[in-house]
Amino acid sequence: MPRFSANLSMLFNEYDFLDRFEAAARAGFKGVEYLGAYDHFPEEVAARLTKNGLTQVLFNVPSGDWAGGERGIAILPGRVEEFQAGVDKAITYAKALGCGQVNCLAGIAPAGASREELEKVFVENLKFAADKLGEAGVRLLIEPINTRDIPGFFLTGTQQALDLIEKVGSQNLYLQYDIYHMQIMEGDLARTIEANLDCIAHIQLADNPGRHEPGTGEINYPFLYDFIDRLGYSGWIGAEYKPKDGTEAGLGWLRELAAKDSAAA
């Protein structure tokens, strides 16, 4: 059975952020992830992890003005200093939380901007971040995202991400593969995961359509769980979905997997 982490930016929103850690542990999750906890002191978050026996699996490098609609600044020419400062901040939190990897969102391409120029900025930023994070013992990930949910997002496919990783040329840059986003953009999920397993450091899930919990849409998750297990994937799978009728009510998929795992033991 794969290891699942609860994305606290989407799950357990019935609780205040710091109370979501206990709710996740109570529901059976062993790890957590989220966009970021930068509104809280790192020591404060670390205490919640320790209290609830949770592993900090992943969070994002600061991604600009999220409330204002920004979804990353790594491609933006005028924001390089801000991006670099964000990398330093992410390192501070990663060390405090014992987190071994962070994700970098590319951002939304400004209207009329040259994609070649945006990619050049992105590559240089990724080189900087991969080196700095590598020195701190933290892996850097990049994530393709569908343009239905985030119109204009710069990084939208697996091959584009792989090409960027090659251009950066760092041993500390990996792929975050989100099953939901890639089902929308390209499909062919199992083959793509298998072909790129060595480069995939983290997987995320949600069903499609609706971005709800597994079992509510078209994706054959029971097949994928078994398939990913057979491949020998050793990372985490982040539950990053919008609960259809409340978080606890939608966790039947996790309870079924736990029961199956117990029966097989």
Tab-separated table of C-alpha atoms in Angstrom:
chain	number	residue	atom	x	y	z
A	1	MET	CA	0.000	0.000	0.000
A	2	PRO	CA	1.404	3.424	-0.911
A	3	ARG	CA	2.065	5.967	1.831
A	4	PHE	CA	-0.488	8.779	1.759
A	5	SER	CA	-0.041	12.316	3.029
A	6	ALA	CA	-2.912	14.702	3.707
A	7	ASN	CA	-2.745	18.018	1.908
A	8	LEU	CA	-3.839	20.400	4.644
A	9	SER	CA	-4.491	23.223	2.207
A	10	MET	CA	-7.432	21.227	0.860
A	11	LEU	CA	-8.319	18.623	3.478
A	12	PHE	CA	-9.674	19.238	6.975
A	13	ASN	CA	-10.627	22.823	6.187
A	14	GLU	CA	-13.324	22.344	8.824
A	15	TYR	CA	-10.550	23.163	11.318
A	16	ASP	CA	-8.107	26.022	11.795
A	17	PHE	CA	-4.801	25.290	10.055
A	18	LEU	CA	-2.802	24.225	13.106
A	19	ASP	CA	-5.641	21.955	14.257
A	20	ARG	CA	-5.635	20.103	10.940
A	21	PHE	CA	-2.504	18.184	11.955
A	22	GLU	CA	-4.349	16.372	14.740
A	23	ALA	CA	-7.343	15.759	12.477
A	24	ALA	CA	-5.097	14.216	9.816
A	25	ALA	CA	-3.388	11.937	12.325
A	26	ARG	CA	-6.723	10.896	13.790
A	27	ALA	CA	-7.925	9.954	10.294
A	28	GLY	CA	-4.950	7.645	9.779
A	29	PHE	CA	-2.546	9.800	7.760
A	30	LYS	CA	1.149	9.506	8.647
A	31	GLY	CA	2.327	12.495	6.623
A	32	VAL	CA	1.137	15.989	5.726
A	33	GLU	CA	1.795	18.556	3.020
A	34	TYR	CA	0.390	21.945	2.087
A	35	LEU	CA	1.059	25.027	-0.020
A	36	GLY	CA	2.984	26.668	2.789
A	37	ALA	CA	2.865	27.487	6.487
A	38	TYR	CA	4.548	30.860	6.200
A	39	ASP	CA	1.843	32.587	8.245
A	40	HIS	CA	3.028	30.575	11.254
A	41	PHE	CA	6.387	30.369	12.997
A	42	PRO	CA	8.243	27.201	11.936
A	43	GLU	CA	8.664	26.114	15.572
A	44	GLU	CA	4.900	26.332	15.997
A	45	VAL	CA	4.298	24.014	13.043
A	46	ALA	CA	7.082	21.652	14.087
A	47	ALA	CA	5.422	21.231	17.486
A	48	ARG	CA	2.180	20.080	15.819
A	49	LEU	CA	4.090	17.547	13.720
A	50	THR	CA	5.841	16.132	16.771
A	51	LYS	CA	2.709	16.065	18.912
A	52	ASN	CA	0.804	14.072	16.288
A	53	GLY	CA	3.624	11.815	15.077
A	54	LEU	CA	3.477	13.173	11.529
A	55	THR	CA	6.078	13.484	8.793
A	56	GLN	CA	6.315	16.767	6.909
A	57	VAL	CA	6.333	15.467	3.347
A	58	LEU	CA	6.251	18.575	1.171
A	59	PHE	CA	5.429	22.261	0.897
A	60	ASN	CA	5.929	24.948	-1.735
A	61	VAL	CA	8.530	27.628	-2.121
A	62	PRO	CA	6.740	30.982	-1.530
A	63	SER	CA	4.553	31.528	-4.597
A	64	GLY	CA	3.818	35.261	-4.623
A	65	ASP	CA	0.464	36.837	-3.851
A	66	TRP	CA	-1.719	33.722	-3.696
A	67	ALA	CA	-4.836	35.588	-2.576
A	68	GLY	CA	-4.309	37.996	-5.460
A	69	GLY	CA	-4.244	35.164	-8.001
A	70	GLU	CA	-0.523	34.501	-8.389
A	71	ARG	CA	0.478	30.856	-8.682
A	72	GLY	CA	4.253	31.078	-8.519
A	73	ILE	CA	6.834	33.683	-9.547
A	74	ALA	CA	9.698	31.512	-10.830
A	75	ILE	CA	9.178	32.526	-14.473
A	76	LEU	CA	8.795	36.275	-13.876
A	77	PRO	CA	11.797	38.394	-14.924
A	78	GLY	CA	11.166	41.199	-12.435
A	79	ARG	CA	10.819	38.917	-9.389
A	80	VAL	CA	14.186	37.126	-9.250
A	81	GLU	CA	15.320	38.687	-5.967
A	82	GLU	CA	11.968	37.870	-4.385
A	83	PHE	CA	12.223	34.304	-5.648
A	84	GLN	CA	15.714	33.884	-4.221
A	85	ALA	CA	14.604	35.258	-0.854
A	86	GLY	CA	11.730	32.768	-0.946
A	87	VAL	CA	14.178	29.901	-1.441
A	88	ASP	CA	16.052	30.992	1.678
A	89	LYS	CA	12.773	31.130	3.595
A	90	ALA	CA	11.800	27.664	2.372
A	91	ILE	CA	15.136	26.303	3.591
A	92	THR	CA	14.530	27.770	7.047
A	93	TYR	CA	11.149	26.043	7.252
A	94	ALA	CA	12.393	22.779	5.750
A	95	LYS	CA	15.128	22.517	8.360
A	96	ALA	CA	12.747	23.300	11.222
A	97	LEU	CA	10.134	20.817	9.984
A	98	GLY	CA	12.506	18.038	8.940
A	99	CYS	CA	11.151	18.249	5.410
A	100	GLY	CA	13.281	16.740	2.666
A	101	GLN	CA	11.649	18.268	-0.400
A	102	VAL	CA	9.902	21.410	-1.604
A	103	ASN	CA	7.920	22.177	-4.737
A	104	CYS	CA	8.415	25.214	-6.969
A	105	LEU	CA	5.384	26.490	-8.886
A	106	ALA	CA	6.343	28.058	-12.205
A	107	GLY	CA	3.644	30.718	-12.339
A	108	ILE	CA	1.170	32.133	-14.842
A	109	ALA	CA	2.643	33.525	-18.031
A	110	PRO	CA	1.918	37.257	-18.381
A	111	ALA	CA	-0.112	38.176	-21.461
A	112	GLY	CA	2.129	38.895	-24.438
A	113	ALA	CA	5.313	37.729	-22.718
A	114	SER	CA	7.938	35.800	-24.645
A	115	ARG	CA	7.841	32.152	-23.603
A	116	GLU	CA	11.523	31.878	-24.460
A	117	GLU	CA	12.348	34.680	-22.026
A	118	LEU	CA	10.118	33.208	-19.335
A	119	GLU	CA	11.763	29.821	-19.725
A	120	LYS	CA	15.218	31.394	-19.512
A	121	VAL	CA	14.306	33.055	-16.210
A	122	PHE	CA	12.746	29.817	-14.955
A	123	VAL	CA	15.840	27.767	-15.777
A	124	GLU	CA	18.169	30.218	-14.037
A	125	ASN	CA	15.911	30.350	-10.982
A	126	LEU	CA	15.768	26.563	-10.844
A	127	LYS	CA	19.561	26.337	-11.063
A	128	PHE	CA	19.852	28.726	-8.127
A	129	ALA	CA	17.192	26.947	-6.084
A	130	ALA	CA	18.446	23.434	-6.814
A	131	ASP	CA	21.965	24.374	-5.716
A	132	LYS	CA	20.890	26.205	-2.541
A	133	LEU	CA	18.415	23.534	-1.524
A	134	GLY	CA	20.898	20.797	-2.341
A	135	GLU	CA	23.420	22.347	0.035
A	136	ALA	CA	20.726	22.182	2.718
A	137	GLY	CA	19.885	18.544	1.930
A	138	VAL	CA	16.474	19.391	0.448
A	139	ARG	CA	15.220	18.207	-2.936
A	140	LEU	CA	13.601	20.606	-5.406
A	141	LEU	CA	10.536	19.557	-7.384
A	142	ILE	CA	8.614	21.135	-10.258
A	143	GLU	CA	4.971	20.383	-11.048
A	144	PRO	CA	3.040	20.519	-14.336
A	145	ILE	CA	-0.505	21.843	-13.797
A	146	ASN	CA	-3.564	21.806	-16.040
A	147	THR	CA	-4.676	24.997	-17.765
A	148	ARG	CA	-8.360	24.380	-17.083
A	149	ASP	CA	-7.925	25.070	-13.382
A	150	ILE	CA	-5.145	27.635	-13.819
A	151	PRO	CA	-5.402	29.292	-17.257
A	152	GLY	CA	-2.063	30.471	-18.554
A	153	PHE	CA	0.060	28.348	-16.207
A	154	PHE	CA	3.497	28.000	-17.770
A	155	LEU	CA	4.386	24.383	-16.995
A	156	THR	CA	1.664	22.081	-18.285
A	157	GLY	CA	3.047	18.674	-19.250
A	158	THR	CA	5.393	15.889	-18.250
A	159	GLN	CA	7.694	16.182	-21.249
A	160	GLN	CA	8.009	19.943	-20.798
A	161	ALA	CA	9.054	19.346	-17.195
A	162	LEU	CA	11.577	16.698	-18.225
A	163	ASP	CA	13.031	19.042	-20.840
A	164	LEU	CA	13.408	21.765	-18.194
A	165	ILE	CA	15.101	19.353	-15.810
A	166	GLU	CA	17.581	18.489	-18.555
A	167	LYS	CA	18.247	22.170	-19.311
A	168	VAL	CA	18.854	22.949	-15.644
A	169	GLY	CA	21.293	20.064	-15.464
A	170	SER	CA	21.099	19.590	-11.702
A	171	GLN	CA	21.080	16.288	-9.837
A	172	ASN	CA	18.756	17.960	-7.316
A	173	LEU	CA	15.734	18.661	-9.513
A	174	TYR	CA	12.828	16.230	-9.704
A	175	LEU	CA	9.303	15.854	-11.034
A	176	GLN	CA	6.169	16.154	-8.936
A	177	TYR	CA	3.547	14.139	-10.784
A	178	ASP	CA	-0.041	15.124	-10.074
A	179	ILE	CA	-2.364	12.432	-11.416
A	180	TYR	CA	-5.369	14.762	-11.568
A	181	HIS	CA	-3.598	17.507	-13.515
A	182	MET	CA	-1.988	15.077	-15.935
A	183	GLN	CA	-5.215	13.139	-16.533
A	184	ILE	CA	-6.658	16.396	-17.848
A	185	MET	CA	-3.630	17.446	-19.884
A	186	GLU	CA	-2.316	14.190	-21.328
A	187	GLY	CA	-3.752	10.984	-19.836
A	188	ASP	CA	-1.674	7.810	-20.265
A	189	LEU	CA	-1.059	7.852	-16.525
A	190	ALA	CA	0.393	4.413	-15.814
A	191	ARG	CA	2.797	4.425	-18.741
A	192	THR	CA	4.024	7.929	-17.932
A	193	ILE	CA	4.623	7.105	-14.265
A	194	GLU	CA	6.481	3.918	-15.179
A	195	ALA	CA	8.635	5.622	-17.826
A	196	ASN	CA	9.668	8.432	-15.489
A	197	LEU	CA	9.758	6.725	-12.105
A	198	ASP	CA	13.424	7.581	-11.508
A	199	CYS	CA	12.621	11.280	-11.844
A	200	ILE	CA	9.373	11.328	-9.838
A	201	ALA	CA	9.939	12.378	-6.222
A	202	HIS	CA	6.310	12.912	-5.253
A	203	ILE	CA	2.853	11.985	-6.555
A	204	GLN	CA	-0.458	13.720	-5.852
A	205	LEU	CA	-4.014	12.604	-6.511
A	206	ALA	CA	-7.596	13.720	-6.982
A	207	ASP	CA	-10.321	12.307	-9.183
A	208	ASN	CA	-11.642	13.858	-12.363
A	209	PRO	CA	-13.998	15.589	-12.989
A	210	GLY	CA	-14.481	17.777	-9.937
A	211	ARG	CA	-11.114	17.264	-8.225
A	212	HIS	CA	-12.819	15.267	-5.488
A	213	GLU	CA	-11.668	12.174	-3.571
A	214	PRO	CA	-10.681	8.934	-5.322
A	215	GLY	CA	-13.691	6.925	-6.424
A	216	THR	CA	-15.836	9.891	-7.413
A	217	GLY	CA	-14.722	10.124	-11.038
A	218	GLU	CA	-13.187	8.441	-14.038
A	219	ILE	CA	-9.696	7.521	-12.797
A	220	ASN	CA	-9.133	3.848	-11.930
A	221	TYR	CA	-7.347	4.417	-8.641
A	222	PRO	CA	-7.411	0.794	-7.360
A	223	PHE	CA	-5.457	-0.172	-10.474
A	224	LEU	CA	-3.028	2.717	-10.059
A	225	TYR	CA	-2.331	1.972	-6.371
A	226	ASP	CA	-1.412	-1.622	-7.197
A	227	PHE	CA	0.534	-0.580	-10.281
A	228	ILE	CA	2.572	2.037	-8.378
A	229	ASP	CA	3.276	-0.532	-5.659
A	230	ARG	CA	4.505	-3.052	-8.223
A	231	LEU	CA	6.829	-0.440	-9.711
A	232	GLY	CA	8.473	-0.066	-6.310
A	233	TYR	CA	7.715	3.619	-5.844
A	234	SER	CA	9.019	4.541	-2.391
A	235	GLY	CA	7.758	8.117	-2.096
A	236	TRP	CA	4.521	9.539	-0.765
A	237	ILE	CA	1.221	10.140	-2.524
A	238	GLY	CA	-0.396	13.405	-1.516
A	239	ALA	CA	-4.180	13.512	-1.137
A	240	GLU	CA	-4.727	16.906	-2.734
A	241	TYR	CA	-8.418	17.056	-3.496
A	242	LYS	CA	-11.574	18.987	-2.671
A	243	PRO	CA	-13.714	16.822	-0.361
A	244	LYS	CA	-17.141	16.399	-1.902
A	245	ASP	CA	-19.117	16.275	1.354
A	246	GLY	CA	-16.614	17.060	4.093
A	247	THR	CA	-13.184	15.564	4.685
A	248	GLU	CA	-14.015	12.795	7.161
A	249	ALA	CA	-17.089	11.720	5.182
A	250	GLY	CA	-14.969	11.277	2.074
A	251	LEU	CA	-12.189	9.141	3.567
A	252	GLY	CA	-13.784	5.796	2.743
A	253	TRP	CA	-11.137	5.226	0.070
A	254	LEU	CA	-8.363	5.458	2.692
A	255	ARG	CA	-10.163	3.219	5.186
A	256	GLU	CA	-10.749	0.582	2.484
A	257	LEU	CA	-7.051	0.571	1.571
A	258	ALA	CA	-6.028	0.294	5.228
A	259	ALA	CA	-8.397	-2.644	5.728
A	260	LYS	CA	-7.067	-4.353	2.594
A	261	ASP	CA	-3.504	-3.840	3.780
A	262	SER	CA	-4.309	-5.257	7.239
A	263	ALA	CA	-5.985	-8.301	5.709
A	264	ALA	CA	-2.944	-8.972	3.531
A	265	ALA	CA	-0.500	-8.678	6.438
